[in-house]
């Protein structure tokens, strides 16, 4: 489509997003052009925009699914009209992370993609055909836009080593916490408590399968060297809030596992003495298992996730992205908001 333009939500600086007309990209050799169907709003996008980390002129959005509309030179095995998601680039195969089958933290991976790259808050994106995964007929393209965060939840859970009988705490009932809770449920982990200050999000946590949803204030402070009265075996810290992480660390049982999932502006203080005498495992989870997107697509297609509760019911156009990000940052919306690459007006 030489010379054609498309609407895109462009970060223009000062925490603001504006819809602009950009050139439709041309697929290079080995690439396909994809029409974006839906792109989810991620907490990372909120940080990049509202805390102004993004580079002005960039288009964000990395949780998307769409349809192939053109193929570049040399692309075989893919046809116009096929519905797809794009997995991550492979690792170098050689660094420490790759040798441990963790290519998503490969030392040579492309960094800073989201800071200034061309994301999917726009009508068309180009993508390397080697990254494509075909969607099953039974999975909607809209639901498939959850593939990336679902791959993250699968990775987080597999790194944690959680077992079905474990007593689990998820701190933060935003999109990441809710998806983690739902994927835990799909894997047979039934005893999940979600701690979350927003009443809307607590209600949603119960809908996606949490056994309990509590206000963070009810979590007790631990006495020095003592477990709390009802400690947890595995804790997923999904809020990214320093105070929440510090209180969550108090809830961990001896030999328990604590996973940092949510990123945040301020850093929590970790009581290393408590970590030592409890022999805590404290780890970070960032990206995906080596086959993470295939697993995510299969799980989304399995019917074992409460998709209607995980995805916010009303999709928004590109022109409502900025205001929706502000609403999400105030925890006014429960679930993942999907952006359509259209301009709705109003
Ligand atoms: Zn994301
Ligand atoms: Zn590597």
XYZ file of C-alpha atoms and ligand atoms in Angstrom:
348
model
C 0.000 0.000 0.000
C 2.576 2.624 -1.029
C 1.542 6.121 0.006
C -1.360 4.924 2.174
C -1.777 6.270 5.689
C -3.354 4.893 8.831
C -4.455 6.206 12.214
C -2.011 5.637 15.063
C -1.959 6.636 18.739
C 1.342 8.457 19.062
C 3.042 9.388 22.341
C 3.780 13.098 21.999
C 5.488 13.722 25.371
C 4.189 15.212 28.658
C 2.203 12.035 29.356
C -0.031 12.683 26.333
C -1.185 10.554 23.402
C -2.514 11.932 20.144
C -4.050 10.235 17.109
C -1.961 10.994 14.023
C -1.982 9.722 10.444
C 1.190 7.729 9.795
C 2.397 5.953 6.667
C 1.351 2.326 6.435
C 4.617 0.371 6.807
C 5.844 -1.783 3.915
C 6.709 -5.399 4.751
C 10.393 -5.999 4.073
C 11.697 -9.337 2.792
C 10.711 -12.044 5.246
C 8.028 -9.893 6.873
C 4.251 -9.753 6.683
C 1.928 -6.784 7.020
C -0.724 -7.383 9.671
C -3.964 -5.515 10.238
C -4.277 -5.198 14.000
C -7.599 -6.418 15.348
C -7.172 -5.637 19.051
C -4.293 -4.491 21.249
C -4.514 -4.706 25.029
C -3.418 -1.942 27.381
C -0.585 -3.125 29.621
C 0.695 -1.718 32.908
C 3.981 -1.141 31.105
C 2.181 1.160 28.677
C 0.781 3.094 31.648
C 4.271 3.554 33.109
C 5.710 4.561 29.739
C 3.025 7.163 29.089
C 1.856 8.476 32.440
C 5.335 8.477 33.990
C 6.726 9.748 30.693
C 9.390 7.124 30.026
C 8.324 6.674 26.397
C 10.189 8.436 23.635
C 8.044 11.147 22.011
C 6.968 10.049 18.542
C 6.677 6.381 19.499
C 3.653 4.135 19.096
C 3.205 1.730 22.012
C 1.145 -1.452 22.325
C 2.599 -4.974 22.435
C -0.370 -7.203 23.334
C -2.038 -7.669 20.006
C -3.521 -10.055 17.471
C -4.507 -9.481 13.874
C -4.845 -10.702 10.309
C -2.174 -10.994 7.617
C -2.989 -8.534 4.806
C 0.215 -8.675 2.718
C 3.395 -10.707 2.563
C 6.891 -9.433 1.807
C 9.359 -11.030 -0.575
C 10.424 -14.562 0.244
C 7.651 -15.280 2.753
C 6.348 -18.816 2.400
C 3.755 -20.679 4.404
C 1.651 -17.632 5.238
C -1.314 -16.314 3.313
C -3.390 -13.159 3.327
C -6.375 -13.562 5.641
C -4.705 -15.789 8.226
C -5.264 -14.750 11.837
C -2.111 -14.608 13.910
C -0.236 -13.470 16.960
C 3.491 -12.763 16.973
C 5.750 -14.452 19.493
C 9.077 -13.095 20.676
C 12.282 -13.259 18.671
C 14.390 -16.282 19.487
C 17.479 -16.003 21.669
C 21.131 -16.220 20.595
C 21.333 -19.798 21.876
C 24.712 -19.107 23.406
C 24.445 -16.812 26.435
C 23.882 -18.044 29.984
C 20.107 -17.462 29.824
C 19.727 -19.226 26.471
C 21.757 -22.195 27.660
C 19.278 -22.484 30.515
C 16.351 -22.439 28.050
C 15.338 -18.909 29.004
C 15.666 -17.050 25.692
C 13.302 -14.300 26.787
C 16.105 -12.843 28.904
C 18.777 -13.513 26.262
C 21.610 -11.035 26.584
C 21.403 -10.220 22.876
C 17.648 -9.679 22.753
C 16.437 -6.443 21.238
C 16.175 -3.992 24.096
C 14.125 -0.877 24.516
C 11.747 -1.950 21.754
C 8.792 -0.531 23.579
C 10.460 2.771 24.413
C 10.676 3.939 20.873
C 9.568 1.221 18.506
C 6.496 0.839 16.390
C 3.898 -0.891 18.536
C 0.365 -1.919 17.689
C -1.778 1.042 18.775
C -2.304 1.618 15.064
C -4.046 -0.097 12.139
C -1.082 -1.945 10.590
C 2.207 -3.410 11.798
C 4.954 -5.340 10.032
C 6.352 -8.423 11.677
C 8.974 -11.028 10.888
C 7.129 -14.076 9.503
C 9.341 -16.335 11.623
C 7.576 -14.967 14.715
C 4.004 -15.776 13.614
C 1.676 -18.244 15.305
C -1.574 -19.257 13.595
C -4.763 -18.972 15.664
C -7.176 -21.897 15.980
C -10.597 -21.330 14.350
C -12.241 -21.653 17.743
C -10.335 -18.710 19.277
C -11.464 -15.154 18.525
C -8.839 -12.658 17.428
C -9.963 -10.384 20.283
C -9.323 -13.075 22.897
C -6.030 -13.954 21.187
C -4.818 -10.423 21.965
C -4.424 -11.792 25.516
C -1.681 -14.161 24.298
C 1.247 -12.013 25.411
C 0.084 -11.396 29.009
C -1.097 -15.028 29.230
C 2.382 -16.168 28.167
C 3.773 -13.972 30.946
C 1.395 -15.507 33.510
C 2.381 -19.022 32.411
C 6.058 -18.127 32.732
C 5.583 -16.487 36.137
C 3.753 -19.537 37.423
C 6.228 -22.050 36.026
C 9.211 -20.153 37.479
C 7.523 -20.125 40.900
C 7.222 -23.899 41.091
C 3.771 -23.522 42.692
C 1.906 -26.807 43.273
C -1.888 -27.361 43.261
C -2.155 -27.733 47.038
C -0.233 -24.536 47.847
C -1.735 -21.589 49.646
C -1.197 -18.624 47.323
C -1.409 -14.841 47.728
C -1.619 -12.517 44.726
C -1.054 -8.863 45.646
C -2.637 -6.485 43.153
C -5.876 -7.216 41.294
C -5.092 -5.303 38.097
C -4.929 -7.081 34.730
C -1.698 -8.929 35.625
C -2.945 -10.105 39.005
C -6.284 -11.206 37.583
C -4.688 -13.119 34.725
C -2.203 -14.765 37.104
C -5.118 -15.780 39.342
C -7.093 -17.194 36.414
C -4.138 -19.150 35.026
C -3.391 -20.536 38.502
C -7.009 -21.729 38.634
C -6.722 -23.325 35.190
C -3.672 -25.216 36.481
C -5.539 -26.558 39.484
C -4.190 -24.164 42.131
C -7.429 -23.563 44.028
C -6.421 -21.725 47.207
C -5.712 -18.239 45.861
C -6.265 -15.029 47.824
C -6.106 -11.679 46.033
C -5.201 -8.579 48.008
C -6.364 -5.364 46.341
C -7.523 -1.932 47.588
C -10.064 -1.298 44.792
C -13.522 -2.784 45.469
C -14.201 -3.120 41.715
C -11.060 -5.178 41.282
C -11.707 -7.288 44.387
C -15.099 -8.234 42.960
C -13.470 -9.099 39.636
C -10.847 -11.234 41.379
C -13.608 -13.465 42.758
C -15.147 -13.698 39.278
C -11.896 -14.957 37.746
C -11.484 -17.650 40.380
C -9.901 -16.248 43.548
C -11.134 -18.023 46.675
C -10.858 -14.810 48.715
C -10.408 -11.135 47.851
C -9.202 -8.989 50.729
C -8.234 -5.410 51.437
C -4.459 -5.095 51.871
C -4.998 -3.475 55.276
C -6.124 -6.802 56.779
C -2.699 -8.355 56.121
C -0.963 -8.317 59.481
C 2.536 -7.079 60.170
C 4.870 -9.905 61.082
C 6.721 -9.923 64.377
C 10.505 -10.206 64.093
C 11.473 -13.769 63.158
C 7.895 -15.048 63.370
C 5.506 -16.102 60.602
C 2.120 -14.375 60.542
C -0.857 -16.407 61.807
C -1.892 -17.528 58.304
C 1.179 -17.412 56.072
C 1.266 -18.168 52.338
C 3.426 -20.720 50.533
C 3.776 -18.774 47.282
C 3.210 -15.045 46.739
C 2.923 -13.269 43.401
C 3.504 -9.520 43.877
C 1.610 -8.057 40.925
C 0.919 -4.508 42.163
C 4.351 -2.965 41.667
C 3.650 -0.871 44.790
C 6.540 -0.800 47.260
C 4.364 -0.792 50.400
C 2.304 -3.706 49.060
C 5.450 -5.710 48.317
C 6.857 -5.050 51.790
C 3.613 -6.140 53.471
C 3.413 -9.158 51.152
C 6.919 -10.294 52.124
C 5.679 -10.452 55.723
C 3.041 -13.005 54.673
C 5.471 -15.588 53.292
C 5.827 -18.909 55.098
C 9.151 -20.555 55.907
C 10.705 -22.010 52.722
C 8.118 -20.059 50.736
C 8.557 -18.492 47.305
C 8.028 -14.812 46.546
C 7.778 -13.657 42.932
C 8.140 -10.035 41.846
C 5.850 -9.598 38.837
C 4.649 -5.977 38.913
C 7.142 -3.225 38.111
C 6.924 0.103 39.887
C 8.387 3.517 40.423
C 9.546 3.120 44.030
C 11.525 0.160 45.295
C 10.442 -1.918 48.269
C 12.779 -2.630 51.183
C 13.483 -6.327 51.579
C 14.242 -7.492 55.133
C 17.212 -9.697 54.341
C 17.334 -11.077 57.880
C 13.815 -12.438 57.468
C 14.668 -13.752 53.992
C 17.632 -15.610 55.489
C 16.030 -17.182 58.522
C 12.904 -18.175 56.570
C 15.046 -19.438 53.665
C 12.800 -17.557 51.281
C 13.124 -17.947 47.542
C 12.720 -14.473 46.043
C 12.671 -14.210 42.291
C 11.657 -11.970 39.421
C 9.529 -13.004 36.463
C 9.593 -10.905 33.340
C 8.913 -12.544 30.003
C 8.000 -15.935 28.574
C 8.815 -19.620 28.563
C 10.651 -20.747 25.422
C 7.366 -22.051 23.947
C 5.273 -19.536 25.868
C 3.082 -18.140 23.106
C 2.033 -21.554 21.831
C 1.091 -22.489 25.383
C -0.811 -19.238 25.811
C -2.770 -19.662 22.580
C -3.644 -23.242 23.566
C -4.767 -22.163 27.042
C -6.870 -19.284 25.683
C -8.463 -21.726 23.234
C -9.080 -24.385 25.885
C -12.113 -22.771 27.467
C -10.443 -23.034 30.882
C -9.991 -19.259 31.311
C -12.867 -16.871 32.178
C -12.228 -14.654 29.147
C -15.361 -12.547 29.610
C -14.209 -11.567 33.086
C -10.561 -11.065 32.151
C -11.290 -8.722 29.238
C -13.120 -5.484 30.065
C -16.481 -5.521 28.238
C -16.084 -2.260 26.314
C -13.316 -1.869 23.727
C -11.979 1.625 23.042
C -10.736 3.399 19.913
C -7.295 4.949 19.510
C -8.706 8.357 20.421
C -9.819 7.094 23.852
C -6.475 5.465 24.706
C -5.072 8.352 26.768
C -8.160 8.855 28.901
C -8.555 5.088 29.376
C -4.957 4.833 30.601
C -5.731 7.451 33.238
C -8.835 5.535 34.320
C -6.803 2.316 34.547
C -4.153 4.047 36.653
C -6.935 5.071 39.067
C -8.086 1.397 39.162
C -11.529 2.397 37.876
C -11.605 -0.477 35.384
C -11.261 -4.167 36.175
C -9.827 -6.433 33.501
C -7.841 -5.953 30.333
C -9.007 -3.118 28.084
C -8.762 -3.864 24.371
C -7.999 -1.060 21.927
C -9.393 -1.183 18.391
C -7.262 0.594 15.785
C -10.105 2.938 14.882
C -11.047 6.522 15.694
C -14.458 6.503 17.338
C -14.811 10.243 18.027
C -16.683 11.784 20.958
Zn 2.471 -6.148 28.567
Zn 21.089 -15.654 24.374
